[in-house]
CSV table of C-alpha atoms and ligand atoms in Angstrom, one decimal:
chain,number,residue,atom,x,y,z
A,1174,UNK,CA,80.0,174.5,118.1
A,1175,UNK,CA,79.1,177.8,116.3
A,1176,UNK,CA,80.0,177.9,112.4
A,1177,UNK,CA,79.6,180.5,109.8
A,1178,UNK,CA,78.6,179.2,106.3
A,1179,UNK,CA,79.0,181.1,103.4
A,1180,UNK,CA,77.0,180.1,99.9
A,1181,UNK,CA,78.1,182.1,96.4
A,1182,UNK,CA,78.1,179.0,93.7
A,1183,UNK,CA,75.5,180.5,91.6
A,1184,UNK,CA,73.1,183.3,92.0
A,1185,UNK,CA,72.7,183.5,95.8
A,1186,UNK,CA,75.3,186.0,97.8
A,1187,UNK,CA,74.6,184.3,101.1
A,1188,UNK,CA,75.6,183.6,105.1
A,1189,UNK,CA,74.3,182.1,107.9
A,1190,UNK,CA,75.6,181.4,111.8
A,1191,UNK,CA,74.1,177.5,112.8
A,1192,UNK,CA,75.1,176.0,116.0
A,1193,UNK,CA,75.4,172.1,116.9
A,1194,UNK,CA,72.3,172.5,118.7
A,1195,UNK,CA,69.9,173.0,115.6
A,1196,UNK,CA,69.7,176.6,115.8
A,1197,UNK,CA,69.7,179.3,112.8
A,1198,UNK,CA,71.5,182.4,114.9
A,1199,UNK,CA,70.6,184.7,112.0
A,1200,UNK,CA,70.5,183.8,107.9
A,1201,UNK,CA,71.0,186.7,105.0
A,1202,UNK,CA,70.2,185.2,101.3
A,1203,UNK,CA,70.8,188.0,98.5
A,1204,UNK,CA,69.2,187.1,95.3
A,1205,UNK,CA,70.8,188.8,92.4
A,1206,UNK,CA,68.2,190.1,90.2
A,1207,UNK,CA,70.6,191.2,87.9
A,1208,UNK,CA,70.1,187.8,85.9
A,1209,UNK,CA,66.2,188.1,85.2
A,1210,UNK,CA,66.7,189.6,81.7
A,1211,UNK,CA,68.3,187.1,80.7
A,1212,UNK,CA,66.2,184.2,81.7
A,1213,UNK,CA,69.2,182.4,83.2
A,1214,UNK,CA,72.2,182.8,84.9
A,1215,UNK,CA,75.1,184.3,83.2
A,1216,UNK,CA,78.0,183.5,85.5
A,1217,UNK,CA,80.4,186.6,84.7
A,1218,UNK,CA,77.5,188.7,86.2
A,1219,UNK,CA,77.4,186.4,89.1
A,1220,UNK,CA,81.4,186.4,90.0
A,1221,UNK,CA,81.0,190.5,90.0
A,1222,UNK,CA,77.8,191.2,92.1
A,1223,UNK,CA,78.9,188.1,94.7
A,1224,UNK,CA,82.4,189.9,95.0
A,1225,UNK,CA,80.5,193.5,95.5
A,1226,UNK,CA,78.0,191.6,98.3
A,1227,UNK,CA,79.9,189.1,99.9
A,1228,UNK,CA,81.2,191.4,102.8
A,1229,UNK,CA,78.0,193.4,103.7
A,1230,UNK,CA,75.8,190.2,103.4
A,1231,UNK,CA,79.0,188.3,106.2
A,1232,UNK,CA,78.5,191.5,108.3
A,1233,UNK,CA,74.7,191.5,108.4
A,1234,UNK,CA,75.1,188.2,109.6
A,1235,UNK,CA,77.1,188.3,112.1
A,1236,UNK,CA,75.2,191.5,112.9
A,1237,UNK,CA,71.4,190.3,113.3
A,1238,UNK,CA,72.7,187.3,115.9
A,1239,UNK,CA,74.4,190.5,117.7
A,1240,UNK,CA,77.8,188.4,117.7
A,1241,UNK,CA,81.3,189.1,116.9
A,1242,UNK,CA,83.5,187.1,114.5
A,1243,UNK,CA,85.8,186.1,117.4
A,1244,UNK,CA,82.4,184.1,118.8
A,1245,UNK,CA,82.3,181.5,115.9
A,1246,UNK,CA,84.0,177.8,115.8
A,1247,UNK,CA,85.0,177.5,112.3
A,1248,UNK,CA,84.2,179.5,109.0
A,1249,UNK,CA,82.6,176.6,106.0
A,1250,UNK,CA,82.4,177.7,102.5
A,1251,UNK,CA,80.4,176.2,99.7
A,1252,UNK,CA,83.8,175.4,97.3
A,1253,UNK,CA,82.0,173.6,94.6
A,1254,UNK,CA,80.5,172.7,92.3
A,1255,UNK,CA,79.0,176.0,90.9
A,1256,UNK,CA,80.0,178.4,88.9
A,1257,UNK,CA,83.9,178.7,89.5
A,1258,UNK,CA,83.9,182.9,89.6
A,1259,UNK,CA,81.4,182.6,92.2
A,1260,UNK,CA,82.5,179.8,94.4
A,1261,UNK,CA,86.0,181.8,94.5
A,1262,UNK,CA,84.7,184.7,96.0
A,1263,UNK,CA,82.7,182.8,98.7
A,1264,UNK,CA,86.0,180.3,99.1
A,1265,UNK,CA,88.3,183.6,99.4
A,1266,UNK,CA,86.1,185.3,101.7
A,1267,UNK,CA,85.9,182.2,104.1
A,1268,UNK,CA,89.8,181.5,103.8
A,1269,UNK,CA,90.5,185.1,104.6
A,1270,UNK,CA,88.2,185.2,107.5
A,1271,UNK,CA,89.4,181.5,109.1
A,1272,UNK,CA,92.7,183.1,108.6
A,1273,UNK,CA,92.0,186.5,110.3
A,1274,UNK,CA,90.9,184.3,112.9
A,1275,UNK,CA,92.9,181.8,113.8
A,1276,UNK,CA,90.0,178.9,113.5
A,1277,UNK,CA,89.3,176.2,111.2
A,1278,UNK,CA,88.4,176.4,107.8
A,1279,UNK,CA,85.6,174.1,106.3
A,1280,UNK,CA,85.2,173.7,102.1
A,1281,UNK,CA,81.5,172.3,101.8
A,1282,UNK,CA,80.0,170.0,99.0
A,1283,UNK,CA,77.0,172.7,97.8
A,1284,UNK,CA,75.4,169.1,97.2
A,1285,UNK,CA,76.0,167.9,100.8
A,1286,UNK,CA,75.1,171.5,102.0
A,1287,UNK,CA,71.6,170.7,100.2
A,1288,UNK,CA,71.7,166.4,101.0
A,1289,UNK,CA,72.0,167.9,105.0
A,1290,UNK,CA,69.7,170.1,105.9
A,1291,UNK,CA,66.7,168.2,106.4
A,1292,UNK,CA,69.0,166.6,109.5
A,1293,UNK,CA,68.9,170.4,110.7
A,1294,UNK,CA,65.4,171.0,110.7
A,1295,UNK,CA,64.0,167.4,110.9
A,1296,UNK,CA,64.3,164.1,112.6
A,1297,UNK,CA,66.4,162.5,110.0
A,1298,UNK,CA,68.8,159.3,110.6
A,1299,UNK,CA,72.1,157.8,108.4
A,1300,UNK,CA,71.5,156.3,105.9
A,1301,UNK,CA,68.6,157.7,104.4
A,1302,UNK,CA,67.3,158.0,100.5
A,1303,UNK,CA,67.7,161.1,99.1
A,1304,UNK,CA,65.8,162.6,96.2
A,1305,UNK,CA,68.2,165.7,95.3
A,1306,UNK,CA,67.0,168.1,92.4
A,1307,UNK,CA,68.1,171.5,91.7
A,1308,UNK,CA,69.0,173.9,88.9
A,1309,UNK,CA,72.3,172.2,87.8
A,1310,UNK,CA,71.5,168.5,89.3
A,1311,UNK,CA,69.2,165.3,89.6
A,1312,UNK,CA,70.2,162.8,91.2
A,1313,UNK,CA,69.0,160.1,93.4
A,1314,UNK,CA,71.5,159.1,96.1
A,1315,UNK,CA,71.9,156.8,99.8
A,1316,UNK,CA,73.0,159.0,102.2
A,1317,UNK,CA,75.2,157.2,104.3
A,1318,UNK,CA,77.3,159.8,106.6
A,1319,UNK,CA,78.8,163.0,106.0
A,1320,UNK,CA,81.4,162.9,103.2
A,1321,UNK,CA,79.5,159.0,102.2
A,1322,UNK,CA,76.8,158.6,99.5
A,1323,UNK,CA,76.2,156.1,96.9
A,1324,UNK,CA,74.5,157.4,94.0
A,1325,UNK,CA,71.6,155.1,92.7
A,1326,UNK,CA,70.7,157.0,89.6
A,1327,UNK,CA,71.2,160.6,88.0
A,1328,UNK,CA,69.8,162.7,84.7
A,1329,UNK,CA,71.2,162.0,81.7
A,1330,UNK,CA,70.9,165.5,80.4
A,1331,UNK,CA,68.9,168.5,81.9
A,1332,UNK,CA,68.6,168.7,85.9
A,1333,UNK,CA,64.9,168.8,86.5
A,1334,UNK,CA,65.5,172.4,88.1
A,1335,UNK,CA,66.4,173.4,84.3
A,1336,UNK,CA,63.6,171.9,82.5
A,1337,UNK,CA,61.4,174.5,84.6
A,1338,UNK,CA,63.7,177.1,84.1
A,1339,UNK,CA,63.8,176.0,80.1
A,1340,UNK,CA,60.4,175.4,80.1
A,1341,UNK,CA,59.5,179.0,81.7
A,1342,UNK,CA,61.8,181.0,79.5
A,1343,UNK,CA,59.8,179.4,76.3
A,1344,UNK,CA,56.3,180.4,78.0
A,1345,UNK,CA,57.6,184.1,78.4
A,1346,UNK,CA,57.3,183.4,82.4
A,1347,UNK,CA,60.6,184.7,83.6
A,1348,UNK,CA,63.2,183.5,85.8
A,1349,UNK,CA,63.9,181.7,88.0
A,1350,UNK,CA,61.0,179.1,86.5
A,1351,UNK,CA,60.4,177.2,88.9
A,1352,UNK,CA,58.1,179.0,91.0
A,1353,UNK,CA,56.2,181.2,88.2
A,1354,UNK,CA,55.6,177.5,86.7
A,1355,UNK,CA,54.1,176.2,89.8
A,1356,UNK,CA,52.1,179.2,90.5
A,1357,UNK,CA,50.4,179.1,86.8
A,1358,UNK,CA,50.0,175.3,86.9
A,1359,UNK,CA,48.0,175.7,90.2
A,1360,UNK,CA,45.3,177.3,87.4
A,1361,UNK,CA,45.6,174.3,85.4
A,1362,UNK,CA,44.5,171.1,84.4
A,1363,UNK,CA,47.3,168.9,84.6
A,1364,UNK,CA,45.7,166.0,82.3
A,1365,UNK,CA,45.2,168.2,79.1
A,1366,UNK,CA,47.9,168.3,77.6
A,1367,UNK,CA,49.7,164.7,77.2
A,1368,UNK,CA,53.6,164.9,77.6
A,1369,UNK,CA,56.0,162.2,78.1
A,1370,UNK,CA,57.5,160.7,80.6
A,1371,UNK,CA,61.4,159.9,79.2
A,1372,UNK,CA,63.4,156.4,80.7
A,1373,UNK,CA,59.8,156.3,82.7
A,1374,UNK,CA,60.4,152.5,81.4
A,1375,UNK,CA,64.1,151.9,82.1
A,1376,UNK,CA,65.1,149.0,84.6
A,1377,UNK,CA,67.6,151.6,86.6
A,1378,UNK,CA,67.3,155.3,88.5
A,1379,UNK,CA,68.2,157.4,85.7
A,1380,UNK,CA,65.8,160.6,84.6
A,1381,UNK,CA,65.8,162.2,81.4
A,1382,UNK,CA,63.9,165.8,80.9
A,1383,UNK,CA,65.5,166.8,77.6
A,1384,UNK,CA,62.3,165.4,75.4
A,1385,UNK,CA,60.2,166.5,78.1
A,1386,UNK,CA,61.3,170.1,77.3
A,1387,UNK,CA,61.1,170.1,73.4
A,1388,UNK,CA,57.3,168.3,73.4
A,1389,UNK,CA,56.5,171.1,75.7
A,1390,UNK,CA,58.3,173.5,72.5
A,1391,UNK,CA,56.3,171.8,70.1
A,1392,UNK,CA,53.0,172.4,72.0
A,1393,UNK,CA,53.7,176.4,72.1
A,1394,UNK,CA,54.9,176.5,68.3
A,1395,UNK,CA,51.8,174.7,67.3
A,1396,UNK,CA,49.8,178.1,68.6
A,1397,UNK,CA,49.4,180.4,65.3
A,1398,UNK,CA,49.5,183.9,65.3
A,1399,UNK,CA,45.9,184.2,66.3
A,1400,UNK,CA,45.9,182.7,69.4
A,1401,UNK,CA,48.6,184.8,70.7
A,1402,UNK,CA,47.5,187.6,72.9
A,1403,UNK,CA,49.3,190.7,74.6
A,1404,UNK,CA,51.8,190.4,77.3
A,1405,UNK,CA,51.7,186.4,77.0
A,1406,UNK,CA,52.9,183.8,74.3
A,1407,UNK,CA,49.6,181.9,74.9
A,1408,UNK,CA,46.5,182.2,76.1
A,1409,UNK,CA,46.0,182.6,79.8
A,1410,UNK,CA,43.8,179.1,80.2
A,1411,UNK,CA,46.1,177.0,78.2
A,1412,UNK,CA,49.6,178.6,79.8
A,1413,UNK,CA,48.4,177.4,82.9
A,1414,UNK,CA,47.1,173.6,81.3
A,1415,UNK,CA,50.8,173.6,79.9
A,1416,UNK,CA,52.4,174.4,83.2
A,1417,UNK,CA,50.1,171.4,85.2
A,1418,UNK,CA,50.9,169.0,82.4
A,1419,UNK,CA,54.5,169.9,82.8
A,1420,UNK,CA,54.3,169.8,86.5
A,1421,UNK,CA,52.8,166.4,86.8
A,1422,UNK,CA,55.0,165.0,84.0
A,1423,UNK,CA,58.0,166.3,85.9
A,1424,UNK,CA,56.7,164.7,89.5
A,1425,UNK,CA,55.5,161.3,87.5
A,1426,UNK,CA,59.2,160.7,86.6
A,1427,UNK,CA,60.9,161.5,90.5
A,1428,UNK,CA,57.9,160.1,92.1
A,1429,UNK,CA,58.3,156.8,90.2
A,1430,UNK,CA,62.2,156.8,89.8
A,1431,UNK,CA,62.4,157.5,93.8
A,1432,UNK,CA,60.2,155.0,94.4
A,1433,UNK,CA,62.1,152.3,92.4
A,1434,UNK,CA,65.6,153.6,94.4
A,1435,UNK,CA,63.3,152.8,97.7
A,1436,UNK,CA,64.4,148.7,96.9
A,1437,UNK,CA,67.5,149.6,96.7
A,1438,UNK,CA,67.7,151.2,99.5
A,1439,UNK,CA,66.2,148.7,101.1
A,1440,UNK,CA,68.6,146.0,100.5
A,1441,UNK,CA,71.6,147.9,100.5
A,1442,UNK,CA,70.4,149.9,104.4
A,1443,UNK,CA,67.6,147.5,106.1
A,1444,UNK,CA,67.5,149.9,108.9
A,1445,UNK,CA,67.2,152.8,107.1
A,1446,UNK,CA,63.7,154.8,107.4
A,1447,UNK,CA,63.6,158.1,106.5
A,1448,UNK,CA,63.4,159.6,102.6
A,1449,UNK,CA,64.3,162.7,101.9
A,1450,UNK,CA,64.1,165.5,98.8
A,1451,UNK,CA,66.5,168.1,98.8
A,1452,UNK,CA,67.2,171.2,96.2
A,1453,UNK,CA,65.4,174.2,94.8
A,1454,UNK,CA,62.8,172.1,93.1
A,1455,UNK,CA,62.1,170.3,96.8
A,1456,UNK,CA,60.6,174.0,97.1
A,1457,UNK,CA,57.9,172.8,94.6
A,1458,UNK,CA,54.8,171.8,97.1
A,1459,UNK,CA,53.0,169.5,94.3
A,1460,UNK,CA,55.9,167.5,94.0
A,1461,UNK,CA,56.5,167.4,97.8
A,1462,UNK,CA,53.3,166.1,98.3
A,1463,UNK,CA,53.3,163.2,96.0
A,1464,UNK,CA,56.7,162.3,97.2
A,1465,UNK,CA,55.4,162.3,100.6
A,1466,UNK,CA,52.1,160.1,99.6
A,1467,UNK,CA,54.8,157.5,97.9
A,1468,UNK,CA,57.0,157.1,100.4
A,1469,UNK,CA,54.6,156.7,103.2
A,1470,UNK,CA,53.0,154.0,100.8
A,1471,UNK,CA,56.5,152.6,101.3
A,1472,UNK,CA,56.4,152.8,104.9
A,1473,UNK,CA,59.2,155.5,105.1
A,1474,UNK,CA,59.3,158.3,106.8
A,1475,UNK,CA,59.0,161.3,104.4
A,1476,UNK,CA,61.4,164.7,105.2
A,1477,UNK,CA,62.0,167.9,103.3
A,1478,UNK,CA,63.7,171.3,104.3
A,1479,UNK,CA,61.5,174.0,104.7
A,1480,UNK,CA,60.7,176.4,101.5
A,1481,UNK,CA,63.0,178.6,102.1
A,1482,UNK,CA,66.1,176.2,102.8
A,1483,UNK,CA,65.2,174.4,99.4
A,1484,UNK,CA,66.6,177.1,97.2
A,1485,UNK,CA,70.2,178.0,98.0
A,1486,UNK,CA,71.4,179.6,101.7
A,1487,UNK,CA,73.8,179.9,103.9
A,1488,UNK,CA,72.3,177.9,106.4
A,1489,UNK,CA,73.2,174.5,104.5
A,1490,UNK,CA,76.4,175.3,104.3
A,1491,UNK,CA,77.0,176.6,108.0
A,1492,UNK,CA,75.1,173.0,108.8
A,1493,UNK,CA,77.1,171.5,106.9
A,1494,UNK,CA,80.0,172.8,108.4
A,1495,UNK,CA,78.8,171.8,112.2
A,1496,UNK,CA,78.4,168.3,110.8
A,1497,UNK,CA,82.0,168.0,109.7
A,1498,UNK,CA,83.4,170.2,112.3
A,1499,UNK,CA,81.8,167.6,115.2
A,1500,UNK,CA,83.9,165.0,113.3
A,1501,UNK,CA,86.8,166.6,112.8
A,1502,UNK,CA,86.6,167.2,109.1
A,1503,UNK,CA,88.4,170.4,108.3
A,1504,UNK,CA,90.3,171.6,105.7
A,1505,UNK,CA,93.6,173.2,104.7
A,1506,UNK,CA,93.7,177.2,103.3
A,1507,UNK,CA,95.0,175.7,99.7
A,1508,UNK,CA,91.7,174.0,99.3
A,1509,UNK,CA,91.4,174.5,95.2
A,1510,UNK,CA,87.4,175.6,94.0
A,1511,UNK,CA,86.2,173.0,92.4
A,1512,UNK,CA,83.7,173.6,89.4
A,1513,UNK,CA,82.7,169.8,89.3
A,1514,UNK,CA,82.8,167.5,92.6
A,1515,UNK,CA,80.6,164.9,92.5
A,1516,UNK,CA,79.0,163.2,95.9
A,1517,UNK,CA,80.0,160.2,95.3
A,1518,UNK,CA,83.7,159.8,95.3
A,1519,UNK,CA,84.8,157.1,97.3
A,1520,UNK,CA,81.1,156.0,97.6
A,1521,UNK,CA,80.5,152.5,98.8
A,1522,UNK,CA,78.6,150.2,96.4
A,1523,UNK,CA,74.8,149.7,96.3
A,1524,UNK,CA,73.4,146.2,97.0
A,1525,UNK,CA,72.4,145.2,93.6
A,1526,UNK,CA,73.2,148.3,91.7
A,1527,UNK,CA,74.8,148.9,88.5
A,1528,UNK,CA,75.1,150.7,85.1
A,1529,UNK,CA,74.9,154.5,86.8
A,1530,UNK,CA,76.1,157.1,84.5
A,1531,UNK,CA,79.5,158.6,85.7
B,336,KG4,O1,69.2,174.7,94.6
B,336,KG4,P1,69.0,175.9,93.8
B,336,KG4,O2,68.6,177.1,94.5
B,336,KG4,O3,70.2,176.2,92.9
B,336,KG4,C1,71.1,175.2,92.4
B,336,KG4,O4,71.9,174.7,93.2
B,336,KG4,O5,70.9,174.9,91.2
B,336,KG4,O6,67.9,175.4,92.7
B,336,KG4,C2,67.4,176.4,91.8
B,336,KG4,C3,66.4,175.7,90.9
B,336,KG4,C4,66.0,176.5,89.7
B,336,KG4,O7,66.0,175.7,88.6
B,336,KG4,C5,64.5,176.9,90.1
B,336,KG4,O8,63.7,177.0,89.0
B,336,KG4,C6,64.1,175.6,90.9
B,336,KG4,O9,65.2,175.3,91.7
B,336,KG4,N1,63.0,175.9,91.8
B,336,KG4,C7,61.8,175.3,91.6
B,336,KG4,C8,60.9,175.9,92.6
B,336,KG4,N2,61.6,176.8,93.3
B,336,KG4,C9,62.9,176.8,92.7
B,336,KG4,N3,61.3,174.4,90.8
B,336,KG4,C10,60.1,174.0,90.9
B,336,KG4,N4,59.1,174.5,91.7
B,336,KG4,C11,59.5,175.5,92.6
B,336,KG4,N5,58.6,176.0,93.5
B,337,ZN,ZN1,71.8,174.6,95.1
């Protein structure tokens, strides 16, 4: 089973070929830079530059495995949620291809594309914990089977994703913030500054990073004139304290949240073992360490993709795609885009869970 995914729901024009025995054929990821100046993504820039790649980066693709179209089982496309301009052109591309074809066309969940790759590149059984935090979401979820997750607890306002993104546009880093904010806070010392930990205390799963964000504002407004030196809002030393303090605030909160879902988990899934984190902020190694130190506390197997599957590929997708191809899960060519397409539809009940935010 040989399926091409294609992945254009935000600011990554990208295509990979994956095979139902675990193997990455060949992966192209174009990130469009076009978005830097403006410290986030501005989604009518997106739609255009996906719609001027999306061929070139399918027929590198298909060129770097040194196969033809006519090799693959089925074309998947990510067809939501995302930016709606963007998920069209990957959609259309995908639909016109299947088409051209004559084989089966797959509309992935970007969410599941994310939720499944650790089962490409680890060991990881159903039903498994999932810790998934990117850009645009935060959510903690059980991972029963393709197409079947419970959600156990999600943010209440900013993904964690855009807290560093927020956060880095403030400090004068750049975008996207993620990494520039774990590369300063390495420099750091994550116990200067004292930042809270929002819903740290609440009985349920849910994360907050909203207040997180504006003590982190308060902290660079305090900084008169003075202290403010060329080419950087702050001083170099106490940039770098900010970032750790952030860092560690951000981690305390999935770390602990995560680790509260782990009961859950337990009583809804006695078999389950494994606990994954998922998402462009999985790329973060801080937090992937501490997540790893809390679930083998736990006695849980810990997983994550590698770095470079964390941010958005093809390669999910296409996995993805194998996944529901092997079952039989495919998908007609009126398939609609959908902007918002939560996990969790038809998701079977928690043991014990209640009062998650729709
Ligand atoms: O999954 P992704 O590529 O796109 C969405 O689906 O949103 O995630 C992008 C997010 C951005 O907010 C970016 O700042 C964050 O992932 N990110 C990181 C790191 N690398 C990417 N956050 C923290 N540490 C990183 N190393
Ligand atoms: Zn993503």
């Amino acid at each position: 089973m040989l399926v091409l995914g294609i992945e254009s729901s935000c600011d990554e024009t990208a295509a990979a070929l994956v095979n139902d025995k675990k193997q990455i054929l060949s992966s192209t990821v174009l990130s469009q830079s076009e978005h830097k100046a403006f410290g986030g993504v501005v989604p009518e820039i997106a739609a255009r530059a996906h719609l001027e790649h999306i061929d070139e980066i399918i027929e590198e693709t298909f060129r770097k495995a040194a196969l033809s179209p006519s090799a693959i089982d089925a074309v998947a496309a990510a067809a939501g949620p995302g930016l709606i301009g963007g998920v069209a052109v990957g959609v259309m591309a995908g639909k016109a291809l299947a088409l051209a074809l004559d084989k089966p066309f797959i509309a992935v969940n970007h969410l599941e594309g994310h939720a499944l790759t650790a089962r490409l590149t680890s060991d990881v059984n159903y039903p498994y914990l999932l810790l998934l935090t990117s850009g645009g979401h935060c959510q903690i979820l059980i991972v029963h089977d393709v197409g079947c997750f419970t959600r156990l607890g999600t943010t209440i306002d900013d993904a964690a994703g855009e807290a560093f993104d927020k956060v880095a546009k403030m400090l004068g880093l750049g975008y996207p913030g993620g990494p520039l904010i774990e590369k300063a806070a390495a420099l750091g010392d994550e116990n200067r500054f004292v930042l809270p930990r929002p819903l740290y205390n609440s009985p349920d799963c849910n994360l907050s990073f909203s207040g997180l964000k504006t003590a982190v504002r308060k902290i660079i407004e305090s900084y008169s004139e003075d202290d403010i030196i060329e080419h950087a809002i702050l001083p170099e030393k106490d940039l770098a304290d900010i970032c750790a303090s952030f860092q560690k605030a951000v981690t305390d909160c999935l770390v602990h949240k995560l680790q509260k879902a782990v009961h859950t988990f337990r009583n809804t899934c006695p078999n389950g073992r494994d606990v994954v984190v998922a998402g462009g902020v999985a790329a973060n190694t801080y937090l992937r360490a501490h997540l790893k130190q809390m679930a083998e506390s736990q006695g849980l197997i810990f997983s994550a993709p590698p770095i470079s599957l964390c941010t958005d590929n093809g390669v999910m997708i296409a996995w993805a795609g194998v996944e529901r191809a092997l079952k039989g899960m495919f998908n007609t060519l009126d398939f609609k885009p959908r902007p918002r397409w939560p996990l969790d539809e038809n998701a079977p009940k928690a043991a014990g869970a209640g009062g998650v935010k729709a």
